[in-house]
Amino acid sequence: MASEPQGLPFLCWQQQIEEGKSLGFDPEHRGRDSLFIVRRHGKLFAWRNACPHKGYEGAPMAWRKDAYLNQAGTHVMCSGHGALFDPETGVGLPGPCSGRVLEAITITVTPDGQVLLGADQTKEI
Amino acid sequence: MNIVGLDSLVFGVDDVAACCQYLTDYGLLPKNVCAEGGEFEALDGTSIVIRHRDDASLPAPLATGSMIRKTIHGCADQATVDAIAEELGRDRTVLRLADGAIESVDDMGFAIGFQVSVRKPLDLPAEAINAPGAAPGRPANVIGADESIEIIPRSLSHIVYFVPDSKKAEKFYIERLGFRVADRFTNLGPFLRPAGTLDHHTIFLVNTPPEMQGVEHFTFHLGGPTELLLAGKRFQDKGYESFWGPGRHIYGSNWFWYFNSPMGVHVEFDADMDLHDDSWTPREIDASADASQIFNFTLVNKWMPGGDPH
């Protein structure tokens, strides 16, 4: 049985991210969110806030704080040039980022619902 | 062809309410806003039009999913509109709309419209500064740093297209519509100025792979660099995401500050663009960080060195 993970930065409580919504995080306190988490089909997926658009690699993706998704909440939308991504796989749909992939961020959800940045090293493999 | 500048850009968007709020917060004047969209005007009447992407009245979308649906150019008179209709009618369909305007497509497939320009003449002072050796820009006791000023964009300036063939696109705008090259980034494309304005550019073309066809950004002119910095600061304070700037470009000399937007394009604040006439010799260079801007700052929160020593 896994024990409590130690020392991983706390991001939020998992119930703070509703279905079809996203939240951005700045765990390094750089003044700009470096990653975001989206809930899709009940699961959480974390991605680096960095569009893979050719020539714009690393550009921020939200148009407003925490606004990383299309209106229906079904896709990640980069508001730089409208590229759409599958929120579960990070794969770009046909369009500006066709076939390009978002960078996945590892998160850990504890039994009591904390969302932590990084892998739970205490978990048995 | 006496095209005087952009009159309006029409978007068919995913999230109508978000776009309407965004453009209002950008500073444009909302008109006829409802669940189906709205128009957002600058002081001279130029505008952004927001509609839902499924609105059947809009021209067909690009295959790439870009939300731009039409670029409307303003002309000096109906004779110019009619001349463009005749010119484009030689090799493509030209729709004549009820108000005398026309609609067609350019050689990249962007829907384009032409109408007698809506632009109202503006009579407004530019940002005034004081400098030794020059007559005072502001009279005594008139302050320059007023945080309370109202900032409304003055005029729709330019649109930047991602195009799959910038040579072909350039040829269309020059040979069919009378645009001239102002300057050129050799690895991207040209800045294009129509015959009826001295503004450095109203269109800039960027060559990209076909799947990226769409719009890089659009922008409106503000009254000066202080307005631009204050408008951008207010916009960022409302939570909008800065993409690049503030800074000042080299080609065109315009001050810039770019933000992400729910229209899926960058939206710029712009001020103090160069004017050129036909005696200007276009410059050209490979675009790079050094060639694009004389300086670029990124806003951080207000801060004062030393703080309060008492």
PDB file of N, CA, C and O in Angstrom, chain A residues 32-33 49 53-56 59-65 68-72 77-83 94-98 100, chain B residues 14-16 18 21-22 64-65 67 162 209 211-212 215-217 236 238-243 259-266 298:
ATOM      1  N   ARG A  32       4.045  33.636 -14.176  1.00  0.00           N
ATOM      2  CA  ARG A  32       3.229  33.159 -15.304  1.00  0.00           C
ATOM      3  C   ARG A  32       3.035  31.665 -15.109  1.00  0.00           C
ATOM      4  O   ARG A  32       3.981  30.955 -14.743  1.00  0.00           O
ATOM      5  N   ASP A  33       1.829  31.169 -15.356  1.00  0.00           N
ATOM      6  CA  ASP A  33       1.558  29.746 -15.159  1.00  0.00           C
ATOM      7  C   ASP A  33       2.419  28.897 -16.088  1.00  0.00           C
ATOM      8  O   ASP A  33       2.438  29.107 -17.301  1.00  0.00           O
ATOM      9  N   ASN A  49       2.355  24.623 -20.045  1.00  0.00           N
ATOM     10  CA  ASN A  49       1.765  25.780 -20.727  1.00  0.00           C
ATOM     11  C   ASN A  49       2.746  26.276 -21.778  1.00  0.00           C
ATOM     12  O   ASN A  49       3.421  27.299 -21.605  1.00  0.00           O
ATOM     13  N   HIS A  53       3.499  24.918 -31.438  1.00  0.00           N
ATOM     14  CA  HIS A  53       3.385  25.533 -32.767  1.00  0.00           C
ATOM     15  C   HIS A  53       4.783  25.837 -33.327  1.00  0.00           C
ATOM     16  O   HIS A  53       5.584  26.500 -32.674  1.00  0.00           O
ATOM     17  N   LYS A  54       5.041  25.363 -34.546  1.00  0.00           N
ATOM     18  CA  LYS A  54       6.357  25.592 -35.171  1.00  0.00           C
ATOM     19  C   LYS A  54       6.637  27.089 -35.280  1.00  0.00           C
ATOM     20  O   LYS A  54       5.824  27.846 -35.805  1.00  0.00           O
ATOM     21  N   GLY A  55       7.768  27.502 -34.766  1.00  0.00           N
ATOM     22  CA  GLY A  55       8.140  28.909 -34.772  1.00  0.00           C
ATOM     23  C   GLY A  55       7.674  29.657 -33.530  1.00  0.00           C
ATOM     24  O   GLY A  55       8.107  30.777 -33.281  1.00  0.00           O
ATOM     25  N   TYR A  56       6.785  29.042 -32.773  1.00  0.00           N
ATOM     26  CA  TYR A  56       6.255  29.670 -31.554  1.00  0.00           C
ATOM     27  C   TYR A  56       6.436  28.768 -30.344  1.00  0.00           C
ATOM     28  O   TYR A  56       5.760  28.955 -29.325  1.00  0.00           O
ATOM     29  N   ALA A  59       5.247  29.178 -26.441  1.00  0.00           N
ATOM     30  CA  ALA A  59       4.352  30.322 -26.228  1.00  0.00           C
ATOM     31  C   ALA A  59       3.222  29.947 -25.265  1.00  0.00           C
ATOM     32  O   ALA A  59       2.734  28.816 -25.281  1.00  0.00           O
ATOM     33  N   PRO A  60       2.791  30.906 -24.420  1.00  0.00           N
ATOM     34  CA  PRO A  60       1.688  30.632 -23.480  1.00  0.00           C
ATOM     35  C   PRO A  60       0.390  30.401 -24.237  1.00  0.00           C
ATOM     36  O   PRO A  60       0.160  30.982 -25.294  1.00  0.00           O
ATOM     37  N   MET A  61      -0.489  29.561 -23.681  1.00  0.00           N
ATOM     38  CA  MET A  61      -1.636  29.073 -24.442  1.00  0.00           C
ATOM     39  C   MET A  61      -2.986  29.662 -24.028  1.00  0.00           C
ATOM     40  O   MET A  61      -3.909  29.672 -24.828  1.00  0.00           O
ATOM     41  N   ALA A  62      -3.128  30.105 -22.803  1.00  0.00           N
ATOM     42  CA  ALA A  62      -4.431  30.631 -22.365  1.00  0.00           C
ATOM     43  C   ALA A  62      -4.648  32.034 -22.932  1.00  0.00           C
ATOM     44  O   ALA A  62      -3.688  32.736 -23.253  1.00  0.00           O
ATOM     45  N   TRP A  63      -5.910  32.451 -23.031  1.00  0.00           N
ATOM     46  CA  TRP A  63      -6.153  33.852 -23.409  1.00  0.00           C
ATOM     47  C   TRP A  63      -6.452  34.685 -22.170  1.00  0.00           C
ATOM     48  O   TRP A  63      -6.374  35.907 -22.199  1.00  0.00           O
ATOM     49  N   ARG A  64      -6.785  34.013 -21.080  1.00  0.00           N
ATOM     50  CA  ARG A  64      -6.999  34.668 -19.806  1.00  0.00           C
ATOM     51  C   ARG A  64      -6.621  33.642 -18.754  1.00  0.00           C
ATOM     52  O   ARG A  64      -6.598  32.433 -19.033  1.00  0.00           O
ATOM     53  N   LYS A  65      -6.335  34.080 -17.568  1.00  0.00           N
ATOM     54  CA  LYS A  65      -5.985  33.170 -16.484  1.00  0.00           C
ATOM     55  C   LYS A  65      -6.919  31.955 -16.472  1.00  0.00           C
ATOM     56  O   LYS A  65      -8.148  32.128 -16.441  1.00  0.00           O
ATOM     57  N   TYR A  68      -7.855  27.666 -20.879  1.00  0.00           N
ATOM     58  CA  TYR A  68      -7.057  26.827 -21.779  1.00  0.00           C
ATOM     59  C   TYR A  68      -7.906  25.983 -22.720  1.00  0.00           C
ATOM     60  O   TYR A  68      -7.357  25.254 -23.538  1.00  0.00           O
ATOM     61  N   LEU A  69      -9.241  26.027 -22.554  1.00  0.00           N
ATOM     62  CA  LEU A  69     -10.093  25.103 -23.302  1.00  0.00           C
ATOM     63  C   LEU A  69     -11.024  25.843 -24.255  1.00  0.00           C
ATOM     64  O   LEU A  69     -11.270  27.045 -24.104  1.00  0.00           O
ATOM     65  N   ASN A  70     -11.548  25.095 -25.227  1.00  0.00           N
ATOM     66  CA  ASN A  70     -12.595  25.662 -26.079  1.00  0.00           C
ATOM     67  C   ASN A  70     -13.874  25.822 -25.255  1.00  0.00           C
ATOM     68  O   ASN A  70     -13.951  25.388 -24.102  1.00  0.00           O
ATOM     69  N   GLN A  71     -14.873  26.436 -25.865  1.00  0.00           N
ATOM     70  CA  GLN A  71     -16.076  26.797 -25.112  1.00  0.00           C
ATOM     71  C   GLN A  71     -16.773  25.564 -24.545  1.00  0.00           C
ATOM     72  O   GLN A  71     -17.286  25.585 -23.434  1.00  0.00           O
ATOM     73  N   ALA A  72     -16.762  24.466 -25.304  1.00  0.00           N
ATOM     74  CA  ALA A  72     -17.444  23.250 -24.859  1.00  0.00           C
ATOM     75  C   ALA A  72     -16.632  22.471 -23.823  1.00  0.00           C
ATOM     76  O   ALA A  72     -17.148  21.526 -23.218  1.00  0.00           O
ATOM     77  N   MET A  77      -7.397  24.544 -26.286  1.00  0.00           N
ATOM     78  CA  MET A  77      -7.247  25.471 -27.409  1.00  0.00           C
ATOM     79  C   MET A  77      -6.137  26.458 -27.110  1.00  0.00           C
ATOM     80  O   MET A  77      -6.163  27.142 -26.086  1.00  0.00           O
ATOM     81  N   CYS A  78      -5.131  26.509 -27.981  1.00  0.00           N
ATOM     82  CA  CYS A  78      -4.128  27.563 -27.838  1.00  0.00           C
ATOM     83  C   CYS A  78      -4.711  28.838 -28.412  1.00  0.00           C
ATOM     84  O   CYS A  78      -5.081  28.884 -29.582  1.00  0.00           O
ATOM     85  N   SER A  79      -4.789  29.860 -27.599  1.00  0.00           N
ATOM     86  CA  SER A  79      -5.407  31.094 -28.061  1.00  0.00           C
ATOM     87  C   SER A  79      -4.414  31.998 -28.780  1.00  0.00           C
ATOM     88  O   SER A  79      -4.746  33.120 -29.135  1.00  0.00           O
ATOM     89  N   GLY A  80      -3.181  31.495 -29.010  1.00  0.00           N
ATOM     90  CA  GLY A  80      -2.265  32.226 -29.884  1.00  0.00           C
ATOM     91  C   GLY A  80      -2.743  32.156 -31.324  1.00  0.00           C
ATOM     92  O   GLY A  80      -2.921  33.173 -31.989  1.00  0.00           O
ATOM     93  N   HIS A  81      -2.992  30.923 -31.797  1.00  0.00           N
ATOM     94  CA  HIS A  81      -3.416  30.761 -33.187  1.00  0.00           C
ATOM     95  C   HIS A  81      -4.530  29.743 -33.356  1.00  0.00           C
ATOM     96  O   HIS A  81      -4.745  29.235 -34.466  1.00  0.00           O
ATOM     97  N   GLY A  82      -5.201  29.390 -32.274  1.00  0.00           N
ATOM     98  CA  GLY A  82      -6.399  28.565 -32.391  1.00  0.00           C
ATOM     99  C   GLY A  82      -6.156  27.074 -32.508  1.00  0.00           C
ATOM    100  O   GLY A  82      -7.095  26.325 -32.788  1.00  0.00           O
ATOM    101  N   ALA A  83      -4.928  26.614 -32.301  1.00  0.00           N
ATOM    102  CA  ALA A  83      -4.658  25.176 -32.405  1.00  0.00           C
ATOM    103  C   ALA A  83      -5.441  24.415 -31.341  1.00  0.00           C
ATOM    104  O   ALA A  83      -5.532  24.845 -30.191  1.00  0.00           O
ATOM    105  N   PRO A  94      -5.970  18.456 -36.660  1.00  0.00           N
ATOM    106  CA  PRO A  94      -5.626  19.143 -37.907  1.00  0.00           C
ATOM    107  C   PRO A  94      -5.770  20.655 -37.740  1.00  0.00           C
ATOM    108  O   PRO A  94      -6.751  21.132 -37.171  1.00  0.00           O
ATOM    109  N   GLY A  95      -4.770  21.404 -38.219  1.00  0.00           N
ATOM    110  CA  GLY A  95      -4.731  22.852 -38.008  1.00  0.00           C
ATOM    111  C   GLY A  95      -3.300  23.267 -37.736  1.00  0.00           C
ATOM    112  O   GLY A  95      -2.366  22.578 -38.142  1.00  0.00           O
ATOM    113  N   PRO A  96      -3.114  24.379 -37.035  1.00  0.00           N
ATOM    114  CA  PRO A  96      -1.765  24.930 -36.869  1.00  0.00           C
ATOM    115  C   PRO A  96      -0.774  23.976 -36.195  1.00  0.00           C
ATOM    116  O   PRO A  96       0.423  24.052 -36.453  1.00  0.00           O
ATOM    117  N   CYS A  97      -1.236  23.118 -35.309  1.00  0.00           N
ATOM    118  CA  CYS A  97      -0.337  22.200 -34.589  1.00  0.00           C
ATOM    119  C   CYS A  97      -0.670  20.746 -34.912  1.00  0.00           C
ATOM    120  O   CYS A  97      -0.542  19.859 -34.057  1.00  0.00           O
ATOM    121  N   SER A  98      -1.064  20.503 -36.152  1.00  0.00           N
ATOM    122  CA  SER A  98      -1.436  19.160 -36.590  1.00  0.00           C
ATOM    123  C   SER A  98      -0.341  18.149 -36.256  1.00  0.00           C
ATOM    124  O   SER A  98       0.799  18.288 -36.687  1.00  0.00           O
ATOM    125  N   ARG A 100       1.371  17.654 -33.673  1.00  0.00           N
ATOM    126  CA  ARG A 100       2.317  18.016 -32.611  1.00  0.00           C
ATOM    127  C   ARG A 100       1.690  17.689 -31.254  1.00  0.00           C
ATOM    128  O   ARG A 100       0.472  17.616 -31.139  1.00  0.00           O
TER     129      ARG A 100
ATOM    130  N   ASP B  14     -15.809  30.361 -31.661  1.00  0.00           N
ATOM    131  CA  ASP B  14     -16.273  29.251 -30.820  1.00  0.00           C
ATOM    132  C   ASP B  14     -17.055  29.763 -29.613  1.00  0.00           C
ATOM    133  O   ASP B  14     -18.095  29.227 -29.258  1.00  0.00           O
ATOM    134  N   ASP B  15     -16.563  30.816 -28.985  1.00  0.00           N
ATOM    135  CA  ASP B  15     -17.137  31.320 -27.729  1.00  0.00           C
ATOM    136  C   ASP B  15     -17.494  32.795 -27.907  1.00  0.00           C
ATOM    137  O   ASP B  15     -16.661  33.682 -27.683  1.00  0.00           O
ATOM    138  N   VAL B  16     -18.721  33.054 -28.320  1.00  0.00           N
ATOM    139  CA  VAL B  16     -19.163  34.408 -28.646  1.00  0.00           C
ATOM    140  C   VAL B  16     -19.043  35.336 -27.437  1.00  0.00           C
ATOM    141  O   VAL B  16     -18.520  36.448 -27.521  1.00  0.00           O
ATOM    142  N   ALA B  18     -17.203  35.162 -24.747  1.00  0.00           N
ATOM    143  CA  ALA B  18     -15.825  35.443 -24.363  1.00  0.00           C
ATOM    144  C   ALA B  18     -15.209  36.481 -25.297  1.00  0.00           C
ATOM    145  O   ALA B  18     -14.511  37.401 -24.849  1.00  0.00           O
ATOM    146  N   GLN B  21     -16.647  39.988 -24.575  1.00  0.00           N
ATOM    147  CA  GLN B  21     -16.057  40.573 -23.367  1.00  0.00           C
ATOM    148  C   GLN B  21     -14.619  41.013 -23.625  1.00  0.00           C
ATOM    149  O   GLN B  21     -14.183  42.090 -23.205  1.00  0.00           O
ATOM    150  N   TYR B  22     -13.895  40.179 -24.337  1.00  0.00           N
ATOM    151  CA  TYR B  22     -12.480  40.453 -24.634  1.00  0.00           C
ATOM    152  C   TYR B  22     -12.321  41.779 -25.390  1.00  0.00           C
ATOM    153  O   TYR B  22     -11.508  42.635 -25.032  1.00  0.00           O
ATOM    154  N   THR B  64      -8.349  25.121 -42.308  1.00  0.00           N
ATOM    155  CA  THR B  64      -7.474  24.993 -41.141  1.00  0.00           C
ATOM    156  C   THR B  64      -8.192  25.209 -39.828  1.00  0.00           C
ATOM    157  O   THR B  64      -7.623  24.978 -38.764  1.00  0.00           O
ATOM    158  N   GLY B  65      -9.429  25.706 -39.887  1.00  0.00           N
ATOM    159  CA  GLY B  65     -10.150  25.989 -38.648  1.00  0.00           C
ATOM    160  C   GLY B  65      -9.955  27.403 -38.132  1.00  0.00           C
ATOM    161  O   GLY B  65     -10.513  27.768 -37.104  1.00  0.00           O
ATOM    162  N   MET B  67     -10.521  31.153 -37.342  1.00  0.00           N
ATOM    163  CA  MET B  67     -11.837  31.781 -37.125  1.00  0.00           C
ATOM    164  C   MET B  67     -12.045  33.034 -37.974  1.00  0.00           C
ATOM    165  O   MET B  67     -13.138  33.607 -37.957  1.00  0.00           O
ATOM    166  N   PHE B 162      -1.142  34.367 -42.146  1.00  0.00           N
ATOM    167  CA  PHE B 162      -0.309  33.204 -42.451  1.00  0.00           C
ATOM    168  C   PHE B 162      -0.780  32.677 -43.803  1.00  0.00           C
ATOM    169  O   PHE B 162      -1.953  32.320 -43.954  1.00  0.00           O
ATOM    170  N   PRO B 209       3.578  26.711 -43.565  1.00  0.00           N
ATOM    171  CA  PRO B 209       2.983  25.495 -44.136  1.00  0.00           C
ATOM    172  C   PRO B 209       1.469  25.663 -44.266  1.00  0.00           C
ATOM    173  O   PRO B 209       0.859  26.413 -43.492  1.00  0.00           O
ATOM    174  N   GLU B 211      -1.115  24.011 -43.426  1.00  0.00           N
ATOM    175  CA  GLU B 211      -2.005  23.712 -42.301  1.00  0.00           C
ATOM    176  C   GLU B 211      -2.074  24.855 -41.292  1.00  0.00           C
ATOM    177  O   GLU B 211      -2.902  24.840 -40.389  1.00  0.00           O
ATOM    178  N   MET B 212      -1.191  25.848 -41.433  1.00  0.00           N
ATOM    179  CA  MET B 212      -1.209  26.983 -40.509  1.00  0.00           C
ATOM    180  C   MET B 212      -1.936  28.191 -41.083  1.00  0.00           C
ATOM    181  O   MET B 212      -1.982  29.248 -40.444  1.00  0.00           O
ATOM    182  N   VAL B 215      -4.619  33.733 -39.368  1.00  0.00           N
ATOM    183  CA  VAL B 215      -4.241  35.096 -38.993  1.00  0.00           C
ATOM    184  C   VAL B 215      -3.262  35.038 -37.818  1.00  0.00           C
ATOM    185  O   VAL B 215      -3.523  34.359 -36.821  1.00  0.00           O
ATOM    186  N   GLU B 216      -2.141  35.733 -37.949  1.00  0.00           N
ATOM    187  CA  GLU B 216      -1.218  35.874 -36.819  1.00  0.00           C
ATOM    188  C   GLU B 216      -1.802  36.877 -35.838  1.00  0.00           C
ATOM    189  O   GLU B 216      -1.965  36.582 -34.671  1.00  0.00           O
ATOM    190  N   HIS B 217      -2.082  38.083 -36.309  1.00  0.00           N
ATOM    191  CA  HIS B 217      -2.691  39.079 -35.413  1.00  0.00           C
ATOM    192  C   HIS B 217      -3.382  40.175 -36.206  1.00  0.00           C
ATOM    193  O   HIS B 217      -3.217  40.300 -37.413  1.00  0.00           O
ATOM    194  N   GLN B 236      -3.646  43.466 -18.976  1.00  0.00           N
ATOM    195  CA  GLN B 236      -2.980  42.391 -18.243  1.00  0.00           C
ATOM    196  C   GLN B 236      -3.536  42.283 -16.829  1.00  0.00           C
ATOM    197  O   GLN B 236      -3.722  41.177 -16.308  1.00  0.00           O
ATOM    198  N   LYS B 238      -6.468  42.736 -15.942  1.00  0.00           N
ATOM    199  CA  LYS B 238      -7.772  42.055 -16.001  1.00  0.00           C
ATOM    200  C   LYS B 238      -7.619  40.551 -16.210  1.00  0.00           C
ATOM    201  O   LYS B 238      -8.630  39.839 -16.315  1.00  0.00           O
ATOM    202  N   GLY B 239      -6.388  40.089 -16.324  1.00  0.00           N
ATOM    203  CA  GLY B 239      -6.159  38.652 -16.425  1.00  0.00           C
ATOM    204  C   GLY B 239      -5.832  38.168 -17.822  1.00  0.00           C
ATOM    205  O   GLY B 239      -5.628  36.970 -18.031  1.00  0.00           O
ATOM    206  N   TYR B 240      -5.791  39.073 -18.785  1.00  0.00           N
ATOM    207  CA  TYR B 240      -5.497  38.643 -20.152  1.00  0.00           C
ATOM    208  C   TYR B 240      -4.007  38.319 -20.292  1.00  0.00           C
ATOM    209  O   TYR B 240      -3.160  38.884 -19.615  1.00  0.00           O
ATOM    210  N   GLU B 241      -3.728  37.403 -21.209  1.00  0.00           N
ATOM    211  CA  GLU B 241      -2.404  36.776 -21.297  1.00  0.00           C
ATOM    212  C   GLU B 241      -1.533  37.505 -22.318  1.00  0.00           C
ATOM    213  O   GLU B 241      -1.775  37.439 -23.525  1.00  0.00           O
ATOM    214  N   SER B 242      -0.505  38.174 -21.824  1.00  0.00           N
ATOM    215  CA  SER B 242       0.448  38.827 -22.717  1.00  0.00           C
ATOM    216  C   SER B 242       1.256  37.775 -23.453  1.00  0.00           C
ATOM    217  O   SER B 242       1.695  36.787 -22.874  1.00  0.00           O
ATOM    218  N   PHE B 243       1.461  38.014 -24.748  1.00  0.00           N
ATOM    219  CA  PHE B 243       2.260  37.096 -25.558  1.00  0.00           C
ATOM    220  C   PHE B 243       3.643  37.671 -25.840  1.00  0.00           C
ATOM    221  O   PHE B 243       4.646  36.985 -25.708  1.00  0.00           O
ATOM    222  N   PHE B 259      -1.301  40.190 -27.246  1.00  0.00           N
ATOM    223  CA  PHE B 259      -1.991  39.334 -26.277  1.00  0.00           C
ATOM    224  C   PHE B 259      -2.642  38.155 -26.999  1.00  0.00           C
ATOM    225  O   PHE B 259      -2.998  38.254 -28.178  1.00  0.00           O
ATOM    226  N   ASN B 260      -2.789  37.053 -26.287  1.00  0.00           N
ATOM    227  CA  ASN B 260      -3.605  35.940 -26.781  1.00  0.00           C
ATOM    228  C   ASN B 260      -5.074  36.359 -26.790  1.00  0.00           C
ATOM    229  O   ASN B 260      -5.460  37.307 -26.092  1.00  0.00           O
ATOM    230  N   SER B 261      -5.893  35.631 -27.550  1.00  0.00           N
ATOM    231  CA  SER B 261      -7.315  35.991 -27.582  1.00  0.00           C
ATOM    232  C   SER B 261      -8.187  34.769 -27.835  1.00  0.00           C
ATOM    233  O   SER B 261      -7.730  33.781 -28.422  1.00  0.00           O
ATOM    234  N   PRO B 262      -9.469  34.851 -27.433  1.00  0.00           N
ATOM    235  CA  PRO B 262     -10.385  33.735 -27.693  1.00  0.00           C
ATOM    236  C   PRO B 262     -10.809  33.638 -29.158  1.00  0.00           C
ATOM    237  O   PRO B 262     -11.511  32.698 -29.518  1.00  0.00           O
ATOM    238  N   MET B 263     -10.363  34.592 -30.001  1.00  0.00           N
ATOM    239  CA  MET B 263     -10.576  34.445 -31.446  1.00  0.00           C
ATOM    240  C   MET B 263      -9.508  33.540 -32.058  1.00  0.00           C
ATOM    241  O   MET B 263      -9.501  33.314 -33.277  1.00  0.00           O
ATOM    242  N   GLY B 264      -8.568  33.061 -31.225  1.00  0.00           N
ATOM    243  CA  GLY B 264      -7.507  32.204 -31.739  1.00  0.00           C
ATOM    244  C   GLY B 264      -6.511  32.957 -32.615  1.00  0.00           C
ATOM    245  O   GLY B 264      -5.925  32.382 -33.537  1.00  0.00           O
ATOM    246  N   VAL B 265      -6.329  34.233 -32.341  1.00  0.00           N
ATOM    247  CA  VAL B 265      -5.301  35.048 -33.002  1.00  0.00           C
ATOM    248  C   VAL B 265      -4.671  35.929 -31.928  1.00  0.00           C
ATOM    249  O   VAL B 265      -5.258  36.137 -30.869  1.00  0.00           O
ATOM    250  N   HIS B 266      -3.489  36.439 -32.213  1.00  0.00           N
ATOM    251  CA  HIS B 266      -2.954  37.456 -31.327  1.00  0.00           C
ATOM    252  C   HIS B 266      -3.633  38.788 -31.633  1.00  0.00           C
ATOM    253  O   HIS B 266      -4.007  39.063 -32.775  1.00  0.00           O
ATOM    254  N   THR B 298       9.142  43.118 -20.969  1.00  0.00           N
ATOM    255  CA  THR B 298       8.017  42.317 -20.505  1.00  0.00           C
ATOM    256  C   THR B 298       7.586  42.897 -19.175  1.00  0.00           C
ATOM    257  O   THR B 298       8.419  43.144 -18.302  1.00  0.00           O
TER     258      THR B 298
END
